[in-house]
Coordinates of C-alpha atoms in Angstrom, one line a residue:
X1 CA -91.7 21.3 0.9
X2 CA -94.1 22.6 3.4
X3 CA -93.3 26.2 2.0
X4 CA -94.6 25.2 -1.3
X5 CA -97.7 23.2 0.1
X6 CA -98.6 24.3 3.4
X7 CA -101.2 21.4 3.5
X8 CA -98.4 19.1 4.2
X9 CA -97.2 21.1 7.2
X10 CA -99.1 18.5 9.6
X11 CA -98.1 15.6 7.5
X12 CA -94.3 15.1 7.9
X13 CA -94.3 11.8 6.2
X14 CA -96.1 13.0 3.1
X15 CA -93.8 16.2 3.1
X16 CA -90.4 13.9 3.3
X17 CA -91.8 11.7 0.4
X18 CA -92.9 14.9 -1.8
X19 CA -89.2 16.3 -1.3
X20 CA -87.6 12.9 -2.4
X21 CA -90.0 12.8 -5.3
X22 CA -89.2 16.4 -6.4
X23 CA -85.5 15.8 -5.9
X24 CA -85.6 12.5 -8.1
X25 CA -87.3 14.4 -11.0
X26 CA -84.8 17.3 -10.6
X27 CA -81.8 14.8 -10.8
X28 CA -83.4 12.9 -13.7
X29 CA -84.6 16.1 -15.6
X30 CA -81.3 16.5 -17.7
X31 CA -81.6 12.7 -19.0
X32 CA -85.4 13.3 -19.9
X33 CA -85.0 16.6 -21.5
X34 CA -81.4 15.6 -23.1
X35 CA -83.3 13.2 -25.5
X36 CA -84.4 16.4 -27.2
X37 CA -80.9 17.8 -27.5
X38 CA -78.4 19.5 -25.0
X39 CA -79.7 22.9 -25.8
X40 CA -82.8 22.2 -23.4
X41 CA -80.3 21.0 -20.7
X42 CA -78.5 24.3 -21.1
X43 CA -81.7 26.1 -20.9
X44 CA -82.5 24.4 -17.6
X45 CA -79.0 25.4 -16.4
X46 CA -79.8 28.9 -17.3
X47 CA -83.1 28.8 -15.8
X48 CA -81.3 27.6 -12.4
X49 CA -79.0 30.9 -12.8
X50 CA -82.3 33.1 -13.3
X51 CA -83.8 31.5 -10.1
X52 CA -80.7 32.6 -8.2
X53 CA -80.9 36.2 -9.5
X54 CA -84.7 36.4 -8.9
X55 CA -84.5 35.3 -5.5
X56 CA -81.7 37.8 -4.8
X57 CA -83.7 40.6 -6.2
X58 CA -86.8 39.3 -4.3
X59 CA -84.9 40.3 -1.2
X60 CA -84.6 43.8 -2.1
X61 CA -88.1 44.2 -4.0
X62 CA -90.2 41.6 -2.3
X63 CA -89.0 41.6 1.2
X64 CA -88.0 45.1 1.7
X65 CA -90.1 46.9 -0.8
X66 CA -87.2 48.7 -2.5
X67 CA -87.6 49.0 -6.2
X68 CA -84.2 48.1 -7.9
X69 CA -84.0 48.5 -11.8
X70 CA -80.1 48.1 -11.6
X71 CA -80.0 44.8 -9.9
X72 CA -78.0 43.2 -13.2
X73 CA -75.1 45.3 -12.3
X74 CA -74.2 43.0 -9.4
X75 CA -74.5 40.1 -11.9
X76 CA -72.0 41.9 -14.2
X77 CA -69.7 42.5 -11.2
X78 CA -69.6 38.8 -10.3
X79 CA -69.1 37.8 -13.7
X80 CA -66.3 40.2 -14.4
X81 CA -64.6 39.3 -11.1
X82 CA -64.5 35.8 -12.2
X83 CA -63.5 36.5 -15.7
X84 CA -60.5 38.7 -14.6
X85 CA -59.1 36.1 -12.1
X86 CA -59.7 33.1 -14.0
X87 CA -58.3 34.2 -17.5
X88 CA -55.0 35.3 -18.9
X89 CA -56.6 38.8 -19.9
X90 CA -54.8 40.7 -17.2
X91 CA -51.3 39.2 -17.7
X92 CA -51.7 39.7 -21.3
X93 CA -52.3 43.4 -21.0
X94 CA -50.2 44.2 -18.0
X95 CA -46.4 43.1 -18.2
X96 CA -45.8 43.5 -14.4
X97 CA -48.3 40.9 -13.9
X98 CA -47.3 38.7 -16.6
X99 CA -43.8 38.8 -14.9
X100 CA -45.1 37.9 -11.7
X101 CA -47.7 35.1 -12.9
X102 CA -46.3 33.9 -16.5
X103 CA -48.9 31.2 -16.5
X104 CA -51.7 33.7 -16.1
X105 CA -54.4 34.0 -13.7
X106 CA -56.2 30.6 -12.8
X107 CA -57.6 30.9 -9.5
X108 CA -59.5 28.4 -8.0
X109 CA -63.4 28.6 -7.9
X110 CA -63.4 28.5 -4.0
X111 CA -61.6 31.7 -3.9
X112 CA -63.2 33.6 -6.7
X113 CA -66.8 33.0 -5.6
X114 CA -66.4 34.5 -2.1
X115 CA -64.6 37.4 -3.8
X116 CA -67.3 37.8 -6.2
X117 CA -69.9 37.7 -3.4
X118 CA -68.0 40.2 -1.4
X119 CA -67.4 42.7 -4.2
X120 CA -71.0 42.4 -5.2
X121 CA -72.1 43.1 -1.8
X122 CA -69.8 46.0 -1.4
X123 CA -71.5 47.5 -4.4
X124 CA -74.8 46.8 -3.0
X125 CA -73.9 48.9 0.0
X126 CA -72.4 51.7 -2.3
X127 CA -75.7 51.9 -4.2
X128 CA -77.8 51.6 -1.1
X129 CA -76.2 54.2 1.1
X130 CA -77.2 57.1 -1.2
X131 CA -80.8 56.1 -1.8
X132 CA -81.8 55.3 1.8
X133 CA -84.3 58.2 1.9
X134 CA -85.7 57.6 -1.8
X135 CA -88.8 55.8 -2.4
X136 CA -90.8 54.6 -5.5
X137 CA -90.1 56.2 -8.8
X138 CA -87.2 58.2 -7.6
X139 CA -85.5 55.0 -6.2
X140 CA -86.2 53.1 -9.5
X141 CA -84.5 55.9 -11.6
X142 CA -81.4 56.1 -9.4
X143 CA -80.8 52.4 -9.2
X144 CA -81.5 52.2 -13.1
X145 CA -78.8 54.9 -13.4
X146 CA -76.5 52.9 -11.3
X147 CA -77.1 49.9 -13.4
X148 CA -76.2 51.7 -16.7
X149 CA -73.1 53.4 -15.2
X150 CA -71.6 49.9 -14.4
X151 CA -72.3 48.8 -17.9
X152 CA -71.0 51.8 -19.4
X153 CA -67.8 51.5 -17.5
X154 CA -67.5 48.0 -18.6
X155 CA -68.0 49.0 -22.0
X156 CA -65.3 51.8 -22.0
X157 CA -62.5 50.5 -19.6
X158 CA -60.3 49.3 -22.3
X159 CA -58.3 52.6 -22.6
X160 CA -56.0 53.9 -21.4
X161 CA -55.6 50.6 -19.4
X162 CA -57.3 47.7 -20.8
X163 CA -58.9 46.3 -17.8
X164 CA -62.4 44.8 -19.3
X165 CA -61.5 44.8 -22.9
X166 CA -64.5 47.0 -23.6
X167 CA -67.2 45.8 -25.9
X168 CA -65.2 42.9 -27.1
X169 CA -65.5 41.3 -23.8
X170 CA -63.1 38.8 -22.1
X171 CA -62.6 35.2 -23.3
X172 CA -60.7 32.1 -22.3
X173 CA -62.2 32.1 -19.1
X174 CA -61.5 28.9 -17.1
X175 CA -64.4 26.5 -16.3
X176 CA -65.2 25.2 -12.9
X177 CA -62.9 22.8 -11.4
X178 CA -63.2 20.5 -8.5
X179 CA -59.7 19.3 -7.8
X180 CA -58.8 17.4 -11.0
X181 CA -62.3 17.3 -12.4
X182 CA -63.2 19.9 -14.9
X183 CA -66.7 20.7 -15.6
X184 CA -65.8 21.5 -19.3
X185 CA -65.3 17.9 -20.0
X186 CA -67.5 14.9 -20.1
X187 CA -67.4 12.8 -16.7
X188 CA -67.5 9.2 -17.1
X189 CA -68.7 7.5 -14.0
X190 CA -68.6 4.1 -15.3
X191 CA -72.2 3.2 -15.5
X192 CA -73.1 6.7 -17.1
X193 CA -71.5 9.5 -18.8
X194 CA -72.2 13.1 -17.9
X195 CA -71.8 15.7 -20.5
X196 CA -70.5 19.3 -19.4
X197 CA -73.7 20.9 -19.5
X198 CA -75.2 18.2 -17.3
X199 CA -72.5 18.9 -14.7
X200 CA -73.1 22.5 -14.7
X201 CA -76.7 22.0 -14.5
X202 CA -76.4 19.9 -11.2
X203 CA -73.9 22.6 -10.0
X204 CA -76.4 25.3 -10.5
X205 CA -79.2 23.3 -9.0
X206 CA -77.1 22.7 -5.8
X207 CA -76.5 26.4 -5.7
X208 CA -80.2 27.1 -6.0
X209 CA -81.1 24.8 -3.3
X210 CA -78.7 26.4 -1.2
X211 CA -80.1 29.8 -2.2
X212 CA -83.6 28.7 -1.5
X213 CA -82.7 27.6 1.9
X214 CA -81.0 30.7 2.9
X215 CA -83.9 32.8 1.7
X216 CA -86.4 30.8 3.6
X217 CA -84.1 31.2 6.7
X218 CA -83.9 35.0 6.2
X219 CA -87.6 35.3 5.6
X220 CA -88.4 33.6 8.9
X221 CA -85.7 35.5 10.9
X222 CA -86.0 38.7 12.8
X223 CA -84.2 40.4 9.8
X224 CA -86.9 39.2 7.6
X225 CA -89.6 40.4 9.7
X226 CA -87.8 43.9 9.8
X227 CA -87.5 44.0 6.1
X228 CA -91.4 43.2 5.7
X229 CA -92.2 46.0 8.3
X230 CA -90.3 48.6 6.2
X231 CA -91.9 47.1 3.2
X232 CA -95.3 48.0 4.6
X233 CA -94.5 51.3 6.4
X234 CA -90.9 52.4 7.2
X235 CA -92.0 55.2 9.3
X236 CA -94.0 52.9 11.7
X237 CA -91.0 50.4 11.6
X238 CA -88.6 53.1 12.6
X239 CA -91.1 54.1 15.5
X240 CA -91.1 50.5 16.5
X241 CA -87.3 50.6 17.2
X242 CA -86.1 48.9 13.8
X243 CA -82.8 50.6 12.5
X244 CA -84.3 51.2 9.1
X245 CA -80.9 52.4 7.6
X246 CA -78.9 49.3 8.5
X247 CA -81.8 46.9 7.5
X248 CA -82.1 48.5 4.2
X249 CA -78.4 48.4 3.6
X250 CA -78.4 44.7 4.5
X251 CA -81.2 44.0 2.0
X252 CA -79.2 45.7 -0.8
X253 CA -76.0 43.9 0.3
X254 CA -77.6 40.4 0.7
X255 CA -79.5 40.7 -2.6
X256 CA -76.4 41.7 -4.3
X257 CA -74.4 38.9 -3.0
X258 CA -76.7 36.4 -4.9
X259 CA -76.2 38.4 -8.0
X260 CA -72.6 38.3 -7.6
X261 CA -72.3 34.5 -7.3
X262 CA -74.9 34.0 -10.1
X263 CA -72.5 36.2 -12.2
X264 CA -69.3 34.0 -11.3
X265 CA -71.3 30.9 -12.5
X266 CA -72.4 32.6 -15.7
X267 CA -68.9 33.5 -16.5
X268 CA -67.6 30.1 -15.9
X269 CA -70.4 28.4 -18.0
X270 CA -70.1 30.6 -20.9
X271 CA -66.3 31.2 -21.0
X272 CA -67.0 34.7 -22.3
X273 CA -68.5 37.9 -20.8
X274 CA -69.2 41.0 -22.5
X275 CA -71.0 44.3 -21.6
X276 CA -73.9 43.3 -23.7
X277 CA -75.1 40.4 -21.5
X278 CA -75.8 42.9 -18.7
X279 CA -78.1 45.6 -20.2
X280 CA -81.1 47.2 -18.6
X281 CA -83.4 44.7 -20.4
X282 CA -81.9 41.8 -18.2
X283 CA -82.8 44.0 -15.1
X284 CA -86.4 44.2 -16.2
X285 CA -86.6 40.6 -17.3
X286 CA -85.6 39.5 -13.6
X287 CA -87.8 42.0 -12.1
X288 CA -90.6 40.8 -14.2
X289 CA -89.7 37.2 -12.9
X290 CA -90.3 38.5 -9.3
X291 CA -93.6 40.2 -10.1
X292 CA -95.1 37.7 -12.3
X293 CA -94.4 34.9 -10.0
X294 CA -95.5 36.4 -6.7
X295 CA -93.8 39.6 -5.1
X296 CA -92.2 38.4 -1.6
X297 CA -93.3 34.7 -2.0
X298 CA -90.4 32.5 -2.6
X299 CA -92.3 29.5 -4.4
X300 CA -93.8 32.1 -6.7
X301 CA -90.5 33.8 -7.7
X302 CA -89.0 30.4 -8.5
X303 CA -92.1 29.9 -10.7
X304 CA -91.8 33.1 -12.5
X305 CA -88.1 32.7 -13.1
X306 CA -88.5 29.2 -14.5
X307 CA -91.3 30.3 -16.8
X308 CA -89.8 33.3 -18.1
X309 CA -86.4 31.8 -18.5
X310 CA -87.7 28.7 -20.5
X311 CA -90.2 30.7 -22.5
X312 CA -87.7 32.2 -25.1
X313 CA -86.2 28.5 -25.4
X314 CA -89.9 27.4 -26.2
X315 CA -90.5 30.2 -28.6
X316 CA -87.2 29.6 -30.5
X317 CA -88.0 26.0 -31.3
X318 CA -91.8 26.5 -32.3
X319 CA -92.3 29.9 -33.7
X320 CA -90.1 29.9 -36.8
X321 CA -91.0 26.3 -37.8
X322 CA -94.9 27.0 -37.3
X323 CA -94.7 30.4 -39.2
X324 CA -92.8 28.7 -42.1
X325 CA -95.4 25.8 -42.4
X326 CA -98.3 28.3 -42.2
X327 CA -97.0 31.3 -44.2
X328 CA -93.8 29.9 -46.0
X329 CA -91.9 32.7 -44.3
X330 CA -91.2 34.2 -40.9
X331 CA -93.5 37.0 -40.3
X332 CA -92.7 37.7 -36.7
X333 CA -89.3 37.1 -35.3
X334 CA -89.1 35.0 -32.1
X335 CA -87.4 37.7 -30.0
X336 CA -90.0 40.6 -31.1
X337 CA -92.9 38.0 -30.2
X338 CA -91.0 37.3 -26.9
X339 CA -91.1 40.8 -26.0
X340 CA -94.8 41.4 -27.1
X341 CA -95.7 38.3 -25.0
X342 CA -93.7 39.7 -21.9
X343 CA -95.6 42.8 -22.1
X344 CA -98.7 41.2 -22.7
X345 CA -98.3 38.8 -19.7
X346 CA -97.4 41.7 -17.4
X347 CA -100.7 43.7 -18.3
X348 CA -102.9 40.6 -17.8
X349 CA -101.1 39.8 -14.5
X350 CA -101.5 43.5 -13.3
X351 CA -105.2 43.4 -14.1
X352 CA -106.2 40.1 -13.1
X353 CA -103.8 38.7 -10.7
X354 CA -101.8 41.8 -9.2
X355 CA -100.2 39.7 -6.6
X356 CA -98.7 37.1 -9.2
X357 CA -99.4 33.9 -10.3
X358 CA -98.5 32.3 -6.8
X359 CA -98.9 35.0 -4.2
X360 CA -97.8 35.0 -0.7
X361 CA -100.6 33.5 1.7
X362 CA -102.5 36.3 3.5
X363 CA -101.1 36.9 7.1
X364 CA -103.2 35.2 9.8
X365 CA -105.0 33.0 7.3
X366 CA -104.8 29.2 7.5
X367 CA -104.6 28.3 3.7
X368 CA -106.2 24.9 4.5
X369 CA -109.3 26.7 6.0
X370 CA -109.3 29.7 3.6
X371 CA -111.9 28.0 1.3
X372 CA -114.1 27.1 4.3
X373 CA -113.9 30.7 5.5
X374 CA -114.8 32.2 2.1
X375 CA -117.8 30.0 2.1
X376 CA -119.0 30.7 5.3
X377 CA -118.6 34.5 4.6
X378 CA -120.5 34.0 1.3

C-alpha cells in the first residue's frame, strides 16, 4: 500500500488498515457490481486480466525502455497452449493421439499454466535475441511484425495439419478446476452462492495480486535497477558493467511470461480462442494502458489498465441508449466512439501529462515534501 500512497510509509498502522480496506472492497466488489448484472462482473474479471497484461508489458516498455508492439503474441501463445492441452481438438484431428488418449486432452491447470508461461518466455527470448541492437522505431517495427507473424500462423495452421483450426478457432476448452471444484459452475458455500463469473474474478484477482508483488520485487531488485539504467542510457549502463544483452533478454522473457499466464486464463474463461482475439489493436490497447497510466510506475499502469478496460463496457451501456433518446437512432456506434476517445485521450495525455495520469515519483524527491520544495522555489 505504501507503493500507492508514499505518505503512509512512516505510518505502518495506517498502511495496514488501508490494505485491509482495499482488500475488503475488492472482495465485495462483485456483489456490489453484480446488482447491475453479471456482465459488469465479467468486465471486472477482464480488467484483472488486462492489469496482468499491462504489468507484463510495463517490464519491457516501462522498466527496460524497449518499445514492444507485438506483446499480444505472448498472450496468444498462452491461450493456444491451454486450448490445445485442455480440449479434444488434437485428439479429434490426429488419430495417433486419439488412440493414446481416447478421452481427449484434459490436462490440469497446474501443469498448463507453467507450460504456457515457459513457452511464452521462450518466444520472448526468440523475439528479443535478434533485436538487441535495435532501438526506437526500428524495434517497434520488428516487434509489430513478430506479433503479426504469430497471428497469421495461428490463422493458417489448419492445413495440411489442423493444429489451430485456423480462423474458426478452438472450442470446448475445459474450465479451470481445483480438485473437484469447477469454476464453470456456481459454488454453493451454504451462506452464499458464487456464480462462475464471480469465481473467475476472484481467481484473476489473486493472480493480479501475485503479479503486482512480483513486479514490485523486480522493480526494487538489482535486475530492476539494471533495466532502468538501460532505459536511461544503455551505453552508460554497459560501461558500468551491466550485461546489457542478458538483461534485455530477461526483460523480454519475464514480460512474456505474464502475457502467457494471462493467455491461459483467457482461454479457460472464454472456453474459445481464435486469432481475431489477438490482433495488432489489442497490442496497441495494452500499450496505451501503460502509457496512459504512467510509464514505469506500477500503480499508474494498474490505473490505466482498469480505466481503458472498463471504458468500453461503460460506453456499451450508455452511448446507444442516450443517442436513441436524443436522436431516435444511433448516430455514432459505440465501437467507433471508443476508438475516437482512445485517440483523443492519448493526444491530451501527451500534450498535458506526458508522464501519464499517475507518473512515477522523481528520483531523489520525497513525495511528502515536494509541495514544500516547490513553494520555496516559487
